[in-house]
């Protein structure tokens, strides 16, 4: 089942001593919807410093270069969920404490789960396109996705993860 595939993936890479499971989708079909990999690398480092987490990336068939780039930029190990069917991706996201994504298709998949989510927007109007729900957040500063600072996203991460901590 999709759930058991997600469970097996988590068992394969996750360190049980780490408290959180955090997924990221760093790719996007449209270049204007891609927050820079350097900013994702900095964000992961900031989260890792304060919140012991198992990180994973959901990756489409055209985004494999993103993995090797991030591996060179950060010392943090992360799982790679590559080119998986949508129901498996949704099952994995639903087991996560937080999912962070560019404005792309996987953002909408994450939006169908109960998982807290941060969506990063540039040119698209998030009031039309962002997933909605009690734990669905978006950040947009302008038409340029790069105007979103690492600190903006990290601040939301701290709110979400501190809230998760209080519920555990």
mmCIF file with all atom_site columns, C-alpha atoms in Angstrom:
data_model
loop_
_atom_site.group_PDB
_atom_site.id
_atom_site.type_symbol
_atom_site.label_atom_id
_atom_site.label_alt_id
_atom_site.label_comp_id
_atom_site.label_asym_id
_atom_site.label_entity_id
_atom_site.label_seq_id
_atom_site.pdbx_PDB_ins_code
_atom_site.Cartn_x
_atom_site.Cartn_y
_atom_site.Cartn_z
_atom_site.occupancy
_atom_site.B_iso_or_equiv
_atom_site.pdbx_formal_charge
_atom_site.auth_seq_id
_atom_site.auth_comp_id
_atom_site.auth_asym_id
_atom_site.auth_atom_id
_atom_site.pdbx_PDB_model_num
ATOM 1   C CA . UNK A 1 1   ? 0.000  0.000  0.000   1.00 0.00 ? 1   UNK A CA 1
ATOM 2   C CA . UNK A 1 2   ? 1.020  3.636  -0.357  1.00 0.00 ? 2   UNK A CA 1
ATOM 3   C CA . UNK A 1 3   ? 1.239  3.956  3.419   1.00 0.00 ? 3   UNK A CA 1
ATOM 4   C CA . UNK A 1 4   ? 3.569  0.973  3.802   1.00 0.00 ? 4   UNK A CA 1
ATOM 5   C CA . UNK A 1 5   ? 5.798  2.291  0.996   1.00 0.00 ? 5   UNK A CA 1
ATOM 6   C CA . UNK A 1 6   ? 6.033  5.612  2.879   1.00 0.00 ? 6   UNK A CA 1
ATOM 7   C CA . UNK A 1 7   ? 6.753  3.787  6.157   1.00 0.00 ? 7   UNK A CA 1
ATOM 8   C CA . UNK A 1 8   ? 9.503  1.702  4.546   1.00 0.00 ? 8   UNK A CA 1
ATOM 9   C CA . UNK A 1 9   ? 11.083 4.802  2.990   1.00 0.00 ? 9   UNK A CA 1
ATOM 10  C CA . UNK A 1 10  ? 11.152 6.524  6.393   1.00 0.00 ? 10  UNK A CA 1
ATOM 11  C CA . UNK A 1 11  ? 12.668 3.430  8.066   1.00 0.00 ? 11  UNK A CA 1
ATOM 12  C CA . UNK A 1 12  ? 15.411 3.275  5.416   1.00 0.00 ? 12  UNK A CA 1
ATOM 13  C CA . UNK A 1 13  ? 16.831 6.748  6.006   1.00 0.00 ? 13  UNK A CA 1
ATOM 14  C CA . UNK A 1 14  ? 15.470 8.198  9.238   1.00 0.00 ? 14  UNK A CA 1
ATOM 15  C CA . UNK A 1 15  ? 17.336 8.322  12.531  1.00 0.00 ? 15  UNK A CA 1
ATOM 16  C CA . UNK A 1 16  ? 14.838 7.497  15.285  1.00 0.00 ? 16  UNK A CA 1
ATOM 17  C CA . UNK A 1 17  ? 16.645 9.801  17.717  1.00 0.00 ? 17  UNK A CA 1
ATOM 18  C CA . UNK A 1 18  ? 15.630 12.822 15.633  1.00 0.00 ? 18  UNK A CA 1
ATOM 19  C CA . UNK A 1 19  ? 12.344 14.305 16.672  1.00 0.00 ? 19  UNK A CA 1
ATOM 20  C CA . UNK A 1 20  ? 10.872 15.622 13.417  1.00 0.00 ? 20  UNK A CA 1
ATOM 21  C CA . UNK A 1 21  ? 10.212 14.487 9.864   1.00 0.00 ? 21  UNK A CA 1
ATOM 22  C CA . UNK A 1 22  ? 10.398 17.401 7.431   1.00 0.00 ? 22  UNK A CA 1
ATOM 23  C CA . UNK A 1 23  ? 9.807  17.164 3.695   1.00 0.00 ? 23  UNK A CA 1
ATOM 24  C CA . UNK A 1 24  ? 10.793 19.657 1.024   1.00 0.00 ? 24  UNK A CA 1
ATOM 25  C CA . UNK A 1 25  ? 9.992  20.038 -2.633  1.00 0.00 ? 25  UNK A CA 1
ATOM 26  C CA . UNK A 1 26  ? 12.643 22.347 -4.089  1.00 0.00 ? 26  UNK A CA 1
ATOM 27  C CA . UNK A 1 27  ? 11.785 21.988 -7.763  1.00 0.00 ? 27  UNK A CA 1
ATOM 28  C CA . UNK A 1 28  ? 9.153  23.601 -9.978  1.00 0.00 ? 28  UNK A CA 1
ATOM 29  C CA . UNK A 1 29  ? 8.365  23.358 -13.655 1.00 0.00 ? 29  UNK A CA 1
ATOM 30  C CA . UNK A 1 30  ? 8.392  27.135 -14.034 1.00 0.00 ? 30  UNK A CA 1
ATOM 31  C CA . UNK A 1 31  ? 11.759 28.772 -13.210 1.00 0.00 ? 31  UNK A CA 1
ATOM 32  C CA . UNK A 1 32  ? 9.976  31.839 -11.759 1.00 0.00 ? 32  UNK A CA 1
ATOM 33  C CA . UNK A 1 33  ? 8.353  29.538 -9.171  1.00 0.00 ? 33  UNK A CA 1
ATOM 34  C CA . UNK A 1 34  ? 11.690 28.181 -7.907  1.00 0.00 ? 34  UNK A CA 1
ATOM 35  C CA . UNK A 1 35  ? 13.108 29.556 -4.681  1.00 0.00 ? 35  UNK A CA 1
ATOM 36  C CA . UNK A 1 36  ? 16.895 29.246 -4.915  1.00 0.00 ? 36  UNK A CA 1
ATOM 37  C CA . UNK A 1 37  ? 18.600 26.049 -3.831  1.00 0.00 ? 37  UNK A CA 1
ATOM 38  C CA . UNK A 1 38  ? 21.059 28.186 -1.861  1.00 0.00 ? 38  UNK A CA 1
ATOM 39  C CA . UNK A 1 39  ? 18.165 29.518 0.215   1.00 0.00 ? 39  UNK A CA 1
ATOM 40  C CA . UNK A 1 40  ? 16.829 25.994 0.740   1.00 0.00 ? 40  UNK A CA 1
ATOM 41  C CA . UNK A 1 41  ? 20.312 24.917 1.866   1.00 0.00 ? 41  UNK A CA 1
ATOM 42  C CA . UNK A 1 42  ? 20.471 27.787 4.376   1.00 0.00 ? 42  UNK A CA 1
ATOM 43  C CA . UNK A 1 43  ? 16.955 27.021 5.589   1.00 0.00 ? 43  UNK A CA 1
ATOM 44  C CA . UNK A 1 44  ? 17.801 23.356 6.186   1.00 0.00 ? 44  UNK A CA 1
ATOM 45  C CA . UNK A 1 45  ? 20.937 24.368 8.123   1.00 0.00 ? 45  UNK A CA 1
ATOM 46  C CA . UNK A 1 46  ? 18.921 26.795 10.282  1.00 0.00 ? 46  UNK A CA 1
ATOM 47  C CA . UNK A 1 47  ? 16.203 24.227 11.016  1.00 0.00 ? 47  UNK A CA 1
ATOM 48  C CA . UNK A 1 48  ? 18.805 21.543 11.768  1.00 0.00 ? 48  UNK A CA 1
ATOM 49  C CA . UNK A 1 49  ? 20.555 23.815 14.261  1.00 0.00 ? 49  UNK A CA 1
ATOM 50  C CA . UNK A 1 50  ? 17.409 24.182 16.405  1.00 0.00 ? 50  UNK A CA 1
ATOM 51  C CA . UNK A 1 51  ? 15.226 21.169 15.585  1.00 0.00 ? 51  UNK A CA 1
ATOM 52  C CA . UNK A 1 52  ? 16.729 17.680 15.205  1.00 0.00 ? 52  UNK A CA 1
ATOM 53  C CA . UNK A 1 53  ? 14.981 16.494 12.063  1.00 0.00 ? 53  UNK A CA 1
ATOM 54  C CA . UNK A 1 54  ? 15.009 13.827 9.418   1.00 0.00 ? 54  UNK A CA 1
ATOM 55  C CA . UNK A 1 55  ? 14.751 15.686 6.117   1.00 0.00 ? 55  UNK A CA 1
ATOM 56  C CA . UNK A 1 56  ? 13.609 14.273 2.812   1.00 0.00 ? 56  UNK A CA 1
ATOM 57  C CA . UNK A 1 57  ? 13.147 15.679 -0.669  1.00 0.00 ? 57  UNK A CA 1
ATOM 58  C CA . UNK A 1 58  ? 10.351 14.822 -3.040  1.00 0.00 ? 58  UNK A CA 1
ATOM 59  C CA . UNK A 1 59  ? 11.905 14.952 -6.478  1.00 0.00 ? 59  UNK A CA 1
ATOM 60  C CA . UNK A 1 60  ? 10.471 14.744 -9.972  1.00 0.00 ? 60  UNK A CA 1
ATOM 61  C CA . UNK A 1 61  ? 12.225 13.205 -12.929 1.00 0.00 ? 61  UNK A CA 1
ATOM 62  C CA . UNK A 1 62  ? 13.747 16.523 -14.043 1.00 0.00 ? 62  UNK A CA 1
ATOM 63  C CA . UNK A 1 63  ? 15.080 17.659 -10.680 1.00 0.00 ? 63  UNK A CA 1
ATOM 64  C CA . UNK A 1 64  ? 17.854 15.146 -9.941  1.00 0.00 ? 64  UNK A CA 1
ATOM 65  C CA . UNK A 1 65  ? 20.528 17.841 -10.369 1.00 0.00 ? 65  UNK A CA 1
ATOM 66  C CA . UNK A 1 66  ? 18.944 19.669 -7.433  1.00 0.00 ? 66  UNK A CA 1
ATOM 67  C CA . UNK A 1 67  ? 19.803 16.729 -5.169  1.00 0.00 ? 67  UNK A CA 1
ATOM 68  C CA . UNK A 1 68  ? 23.505 16.723 -5.992  1.00 0.00 ? 68  UNK A CA 1
ATOM 69  C CA . UNK A 1 69  ? 23.654 20.509 -5.640  1.00 0.00 ? 69  UNK A CA 1
ATOM 70  C CA . UNK A 1 70  ? 22.136 20.381 -2.150  1.00 0.00 ? 70  UNK A CA 1
ATOM 71  C CA . UNK A 1 71  ? 24.348 17.459 -1.125  1.00 0.00 ? 71  UNK A CA 1
ATOM 72  C CA . UNK A 1 72  ? 27.396 19.594 -1.915  1.00 0.00 ? 72  UNK A CA 1
ATOM 73  C CA . UNK A 1 73  ? 26.003 22.592 0.004   1.00 0.00 ? 73  UNK A CA 1
ATOM 74  C CA . UNK A 1 74  ? 24.926 20.953 3.263   1.00 0.00 ? 74  UNK A CA 1
ATOM 75  C CA . UNK A 1 75  ? 26.265 18.284 5.598   1.00 0.00 ? 75  UNK A CA 1
ATOM 76  C CA . UNK A 1 76  ? 22.760 17.204 6.567   1.00 0.00 ? 76  UNK A CA 1
ATOM 77  C CA . UNK A 1 77  ? 21.728 13.781 5.266   1.00 0.00 ? 77  UNK A CA 1
ATOM 78  C CA . UNK A 1 78  ? 18.337 13.597 3.618   1.00 0.00 ? 78  UNK A CA 1
ATOM 79  C CA . UNK A 1 79  ? 16.100 10.953 2.125   1.00 0.00 ? 79  UNK A CA 1
ATOM 80  C CA . UNK A 1 80  ? 15.308 11.121 -1.578  1.00 0.00 ? 80  UNK A CA 1
ATOM 81  C CA . UNK A 1 81  ? 11.811 10.187 -2.699  1.00 0.00 ? 81  UNK A CA 1
ATOM 82  C CA . UNK A 1 82  ? 12.377 10.270 -6.457  1.00 0.00 ? 82  UNK A CA 1
ATOM 83  C CA . UNK A 1 83  ? 9.764  10.127 -9.194  1.00 0.00 ? 83  UNK A CA 1
ATOM 84  C CA . UNK A 1 84  ? 7.111  8.372  -7.095  1.00 0.00 ? 84  UNK A CA 1
ATOM 85  C CA . UNK A 1 85  ? 3.381  8.135  -7.869  1.00 0.00 ? 85  UNK A CA 1
ATOM 86  C CA . UNK A 1 86  ? 1.247  10.918 -6.371  1.00 0.00 ? 86  UNK A CA 1
ATOM 87  C CA . UNK A 1 87  ? -0.555 8.642  -3.843  1.00 0.00 ? 87  UNK A CA 1
ATOM 88  C CA . UNK A 1 88  ? 2.820  7.528  -2.414  1.00 0.00 ? 88  UNK A CA 1
ATOM 89  C CA . UNK A 1 89  ? 4.011  11.144 -2.187  1.00 0.00 ? 89  UNK A CA 1
ATOM 90  C CA . UNK A 1 90  ? 0.783  12.092 -0.394  1.00 0.00 ? 90  UNK A CA 1
ATOM 91  C CA . UNK A 1 91  ? 1.184  9.159  2.028   1.00 0.00 ? 91  UNK A CA 1
ATOM 92  C CA . UNK A 1 92  ? 4.740  10.249 2.869   1.00 0.00 ? 92  UNK A CA 1
ATOM 93  C CA . UNK A 1 93  ? 3.795  13.902 3.326   1.00 0.00 ? 93  UNK A CA 1
ATOM 94  C CA . UNK A 1 94  ? 0.897  12.891 5.579   1.00 0.00 ? 94  UNK A CA 1
ATOM 95  C CA . UNK A 1 95  ? 3.417  11.264 7.967   1.00 0.00 ? 95  UNK A CA 1
ATOM 96  C CA . UNK A 1 96  ? 5.519  14.423 8.200   1.00 0.00 ? 96  UNK A CA 1
ATOM 97  C CA . UNK A 1 97  ? 5.661  17.154 10.812  1.00 0.00 ? 97  UNK A CA 1
ATOM 98  C CA . UNK A 1 98  ? 6.185  19.860 8.193   1.00 0.00 ? 98  UNK A CA 1
ATOM 99  C CA . UNK A 1 99  ? 6.306  20.136 4.404   1.00 0.00 ? 99  UNK A CA 1
ATOM 100 C CA . UNK A 1 100 ? 7.895  23.091 2.592   1.00 0.00 ? 100 UNK A CA 1
ATOM 101 C CA . UNK A 1 101 ? 7.373  23.618 -1.121  1.00 0.00 ? 101 UNK A CA 1
ATOM 102 C CA . UNK A 1 102 ? 7.624  25.979 -4.016  1.00 0.00 ? 102 UNK A CA 1
ATOM 103 C CA . UNK A 1 103 ? 4.416  26.878 -5.828  1.00 0.00 ? 103 UNK A CA 1
ATOM 104 C CA . UNK A 1 104 ? 4.111  23.694 -7.881  1.00 0.00 ? 104 UNK A CA 1
ATOM 105 C CA . UNK A 1 105 ? 2.014  20.562 -8.296  1.00 0.00 ? 105 UNK A CA 1
ATOM 106 C CA . UNK A 1 106 ? 3.434  18.797 -5.246  1.00 0.00 ? 106 UNK A CA 1
ATOM 107 C CA . UNK A 1 107 ? 2.342  21.813 -3.176  1.00 0.00 ? 107 UNK A CA 1
ATOM 108 C CA . UNK A 1 108 ? -1.246 20.887 -4.084  1.00 0.00 ? 108 UNK A CA 1
ATOM 109 C CA . UNK A 1 109 ? -0.636 17.233 -3.201  1.00 0.00 ? 109 UNK A CA 1
ATOM 110 C CA . UNK A 1 110 ? 0.652  18.338 0.224   1.00 0.00 ? 110 UNK A CA 1
ATOM 111 C CA . UNK A 1 111 ? -2.430 20.541 0.497   1.00 0.00 ? 111 UNK A CA 1
ATOM 112 C CA . UNK A 1 112 ? -4.633 17.422 0.530   1.00 0.00 ? 112 UNK A CA 1
ATOM 113 C CA . UNK A 1 113 ? -2.925 16.141 3.684   1.00 0.00 ? 113 UNK A CA 1
ATOM 114 C CA . UNK A 1 114 ? -3.315 17.278 7.274   1.00 0.00 ? 114 UNK A CA 1
ATOM 115 C CA . UNK A 1 115 ? 0.395  18.068 7.484   1.00 0.00 ? 115 UNK A CA 1
ATOM 116 C CA . UNK A 1 116 ? 1.470  21.623 8.338   1.00 0.00 ? 116 UNK A CA 1
ATOM 117 C CA . UNK A 1 117 ? 2.721  23.215 5.154   1.00 0.00 ? 117 UNK A CA 1
ATOM 118 C CA . UNK A 1 118 ? 4.627  26.290 4.009   1.00 0.00 ? 118 UNK A CA 1
ATOM 119 C CA . UNK A 1 119 ? 4.294  27.251 0.349   1.00 0.00 ? 119 UNK A CA 1
ATOM 120 C CA . UNK A 1 120 ? 6.689  29.793 -1.161  1.00 0.00 ? 120 UNK A CA 1
ATOM 121 C CA . UNK A 1 121 ? 5.231  32.033 -3.865  1.00 0.00 ? 121 UNK A CA 1
ATOM 122 C CA . UNK A 1 122 ? 6.570  34.458 -6.445  1.00 0.00 ? 122 UNK A CA 1
ATOM 123 C CA . UNK A 1 123 ? 4.592  35.537 -9.517  1.00 0.00 ? 123 UNK A CA 1
ATOM 124 C CA . UNK A 1 124 ? 1.412  33.538 -8.834  1.00 0.00 ? 124 UNK A CA 1
ATOM 125 C CA . UNK A 1 125 ? -1.352 34.864 -6.612  1.00 0.00 ? 125 UNK A CA 1
ATOM 126 C CA . UNK A 1 126 ? -1.421 32.689 -3.466  1.00 0.00 ? 126 UNK A CA 1
ATOM 127 C CA . UNK A 1 127 ? -4.944 33.855 -2.647  1.00 0.00 ? 127 UNK A CA 1
ATOM 128 C CA . UNK A 1 128 ? -6.014 31.962 -5.770  1.00 0.00 ? 128 UNK A CA 1
ATOM 129 C CA . UNK A 1 129 ? -3.610 29.016 -5.632  1.00 0.00 ? 129 UNK A CA 1
ATOM 130 C CA . UNK A 1 130 ? -2.257 28.329 -2.138  1.00 0.00 ? 130 UNK A CA 1
ATOM 131 C CA . UNK A 1 131 ? -3.669 25.319 -0.274  1.00 0.00 ? 131 UNK A CA 1
ATOM 132 C CA . UNK A 1 132 ? -6.054 26.360 2.466   1.00 0.00 ? 132 UNK A CA 1
ATOM 133 C CA . UNK A 1 133 ? -6.624 24.953 5.918   1.00 0.00 ? 133 UNK A CA 1
ATOM 134 C CA . UNK A 1 134 ? -5.818 25.552 9.560   1.00 0.00 ? 134 UNK A CA 1
ATOM 135 C CA . UNK A 1 135 ? -2.120 24.638 9.181   1.00 0.00 ? 135 UNK A CA 1
ATOM 136 C CA . UNK A 1 136 ? -1.499 25.748 5.593   1.00 0.00 ? 136 UNK A CA 1
ATOM 137 C CA . UNK A 1 137 ? 0.724  28.820 5.272   1.00 0.00 ? 137 UNK A CA 1
ATOM 138 C CA . UNK A 1 138 ? 2.174  30.722 2.360   1.00 0.00 ? 138 UNK A CA 1
ATOM 139 C CA . UNK A 1 139 ? 4.789  33.412 1.992   1.00 0.00 ? 139 UNK A CA 1
ATOM 140 C CA . UNK A 1 140 ? 4.937  35.876 -0.861  1.00 0.00 ? 140 UNK A CA 1
ATOM 141 C CA . UNK A 1 141 ? 6.773  39.203 -0.868  1.00 0.00 ? 141 UNK A CA 1
ATOM 142 C CA . UNK A 1 142 ? 6.478  40.231 -4.520  1.00 0.00 ? 142 UNK A CA 1
ATOM 143 C CA . UNK A 1 143 ? 6.402  38.894 -8.074  1.00 0.00 ? 143 UNK A CA 1
ATOM 144 C CA . UNK A 1 144 ? 9.975  37.706 -7.447  1.00 0.00 ? 144 UNK A CA 1
ATOM 145 C CA . UNK A 1 145 ? 10.169 34.528 -5.383  1.00 0.00 ? 145 UNK A CA 1
ATOM 146 C CA . UNK A 1 146 ? 13.744 35.452 -4.407  1.00 0.00 ? 146 UNK A CA 1
ATOM 147 C CA . UNK A 1 147 ? 12.362 38.379 -2.405  1.00 0.00 ? 147 UNK A CA 1
ATOM 148 C CA . UNK A 1 148 ? 11.258 35.798 0.177   1.00 0.00 ? 148 UNK A CA 1
ATOM 149 C CA . UNK A 1 149 ? 14.055 35.635 2.750   1.00 0.00 ? 149 UNK A CA 1
ATOM 150 C CA . UNK A 1 150 ? 15.291 32.491 4.473   1.00 0.00 ? 150 UNK A CA 1
ATOM 151 C CA . UNK A 1 151 ? 14.383 34.184 7.763   1.00 0.00 ? 151 UNK A CA 1
ATOM 152 C CA . UNK A 1 152 ? 10.749 34.588 6.617   1.00 0.00 ? 152 UNK A CA 1
ATOM 153 C CA . UNK A 1 153 ? 10.378 30.859 6.034   1.00 0.00 ? 153 UNK A CA 1
ATOM 154 C CA . UNK A 1 154 ? 12.401 29.889 9.111   1.00 0.00 ? 154 UNK A CA 1
ATOM 155 C CA . UNK A 1 155 ? 10.208 32.073 11.334  1.00 0.00 ? 155 UNK A CA 1
ATOM 156 C CA . UNK A 1 156 ? 7.121  30.157 10.195  1.00 0.00 ? 156 UNK A CA 1
ATOM 157 C CA . UNK A 1 157 ? 8.991  26.855 10.675  1.00 0.00 ? 157 UNK A CA 1
ATOM 158 C CA . UNK A 1 158 ? 9.695  27.762 14.310  1.00 0.00 ? 158 UNK A CA 1
ATOM 159 C CA . UNK A 1 159 ? 6.028  28.560 14.953  1.00 0.00 ? 159 UNK A CA 1
ATOM 160 C CA . UNK A 1 160 ? 4.885  25.270 13.386  1.00 0.00 ? 160 UNK A CA 1
ATOM 161 C CA . UNK A 1 161 ? 7.559  23.076 15.003  1.00 0.00 ? 161 UNK A CA 1
ATOM 162 C CA . UNK A 1 162 ? 7.145  24.668 18.426  1.00 0.00 ? 162 UNK A CA 1
ATOM 163 C CA . UNK A 1 163 ? 3.415  24.019 18.129  1.00 0.00 ? 163 UNK A CA 1
ATOM 164 C CA . UNK A 1 164 ? 4.122  20.368 17.173  1.00 0.00 ? 164 UNK A CA 1
ATOM 165 C CA . UNK A 1 165 ? 6.453  20.105 20.158  1.00 0.00 ? 165 UNK A CA 1
ATOM 166 C CA . UNK A 1 166 ? 3.717  21.297 22.507  1.00 0.00 ? 166 UNK A CA 1
ATOM 167 C CA . UNK A 1 167 ? 1.336  18.661 21.130  1.00 0.00 ? 167 UNK A CA 1
ATOM 168 C CA . UNK A 1 168 ? 3.778  15.720 21.349  1.00 0.00 ? 168 UNK A CA 1
#
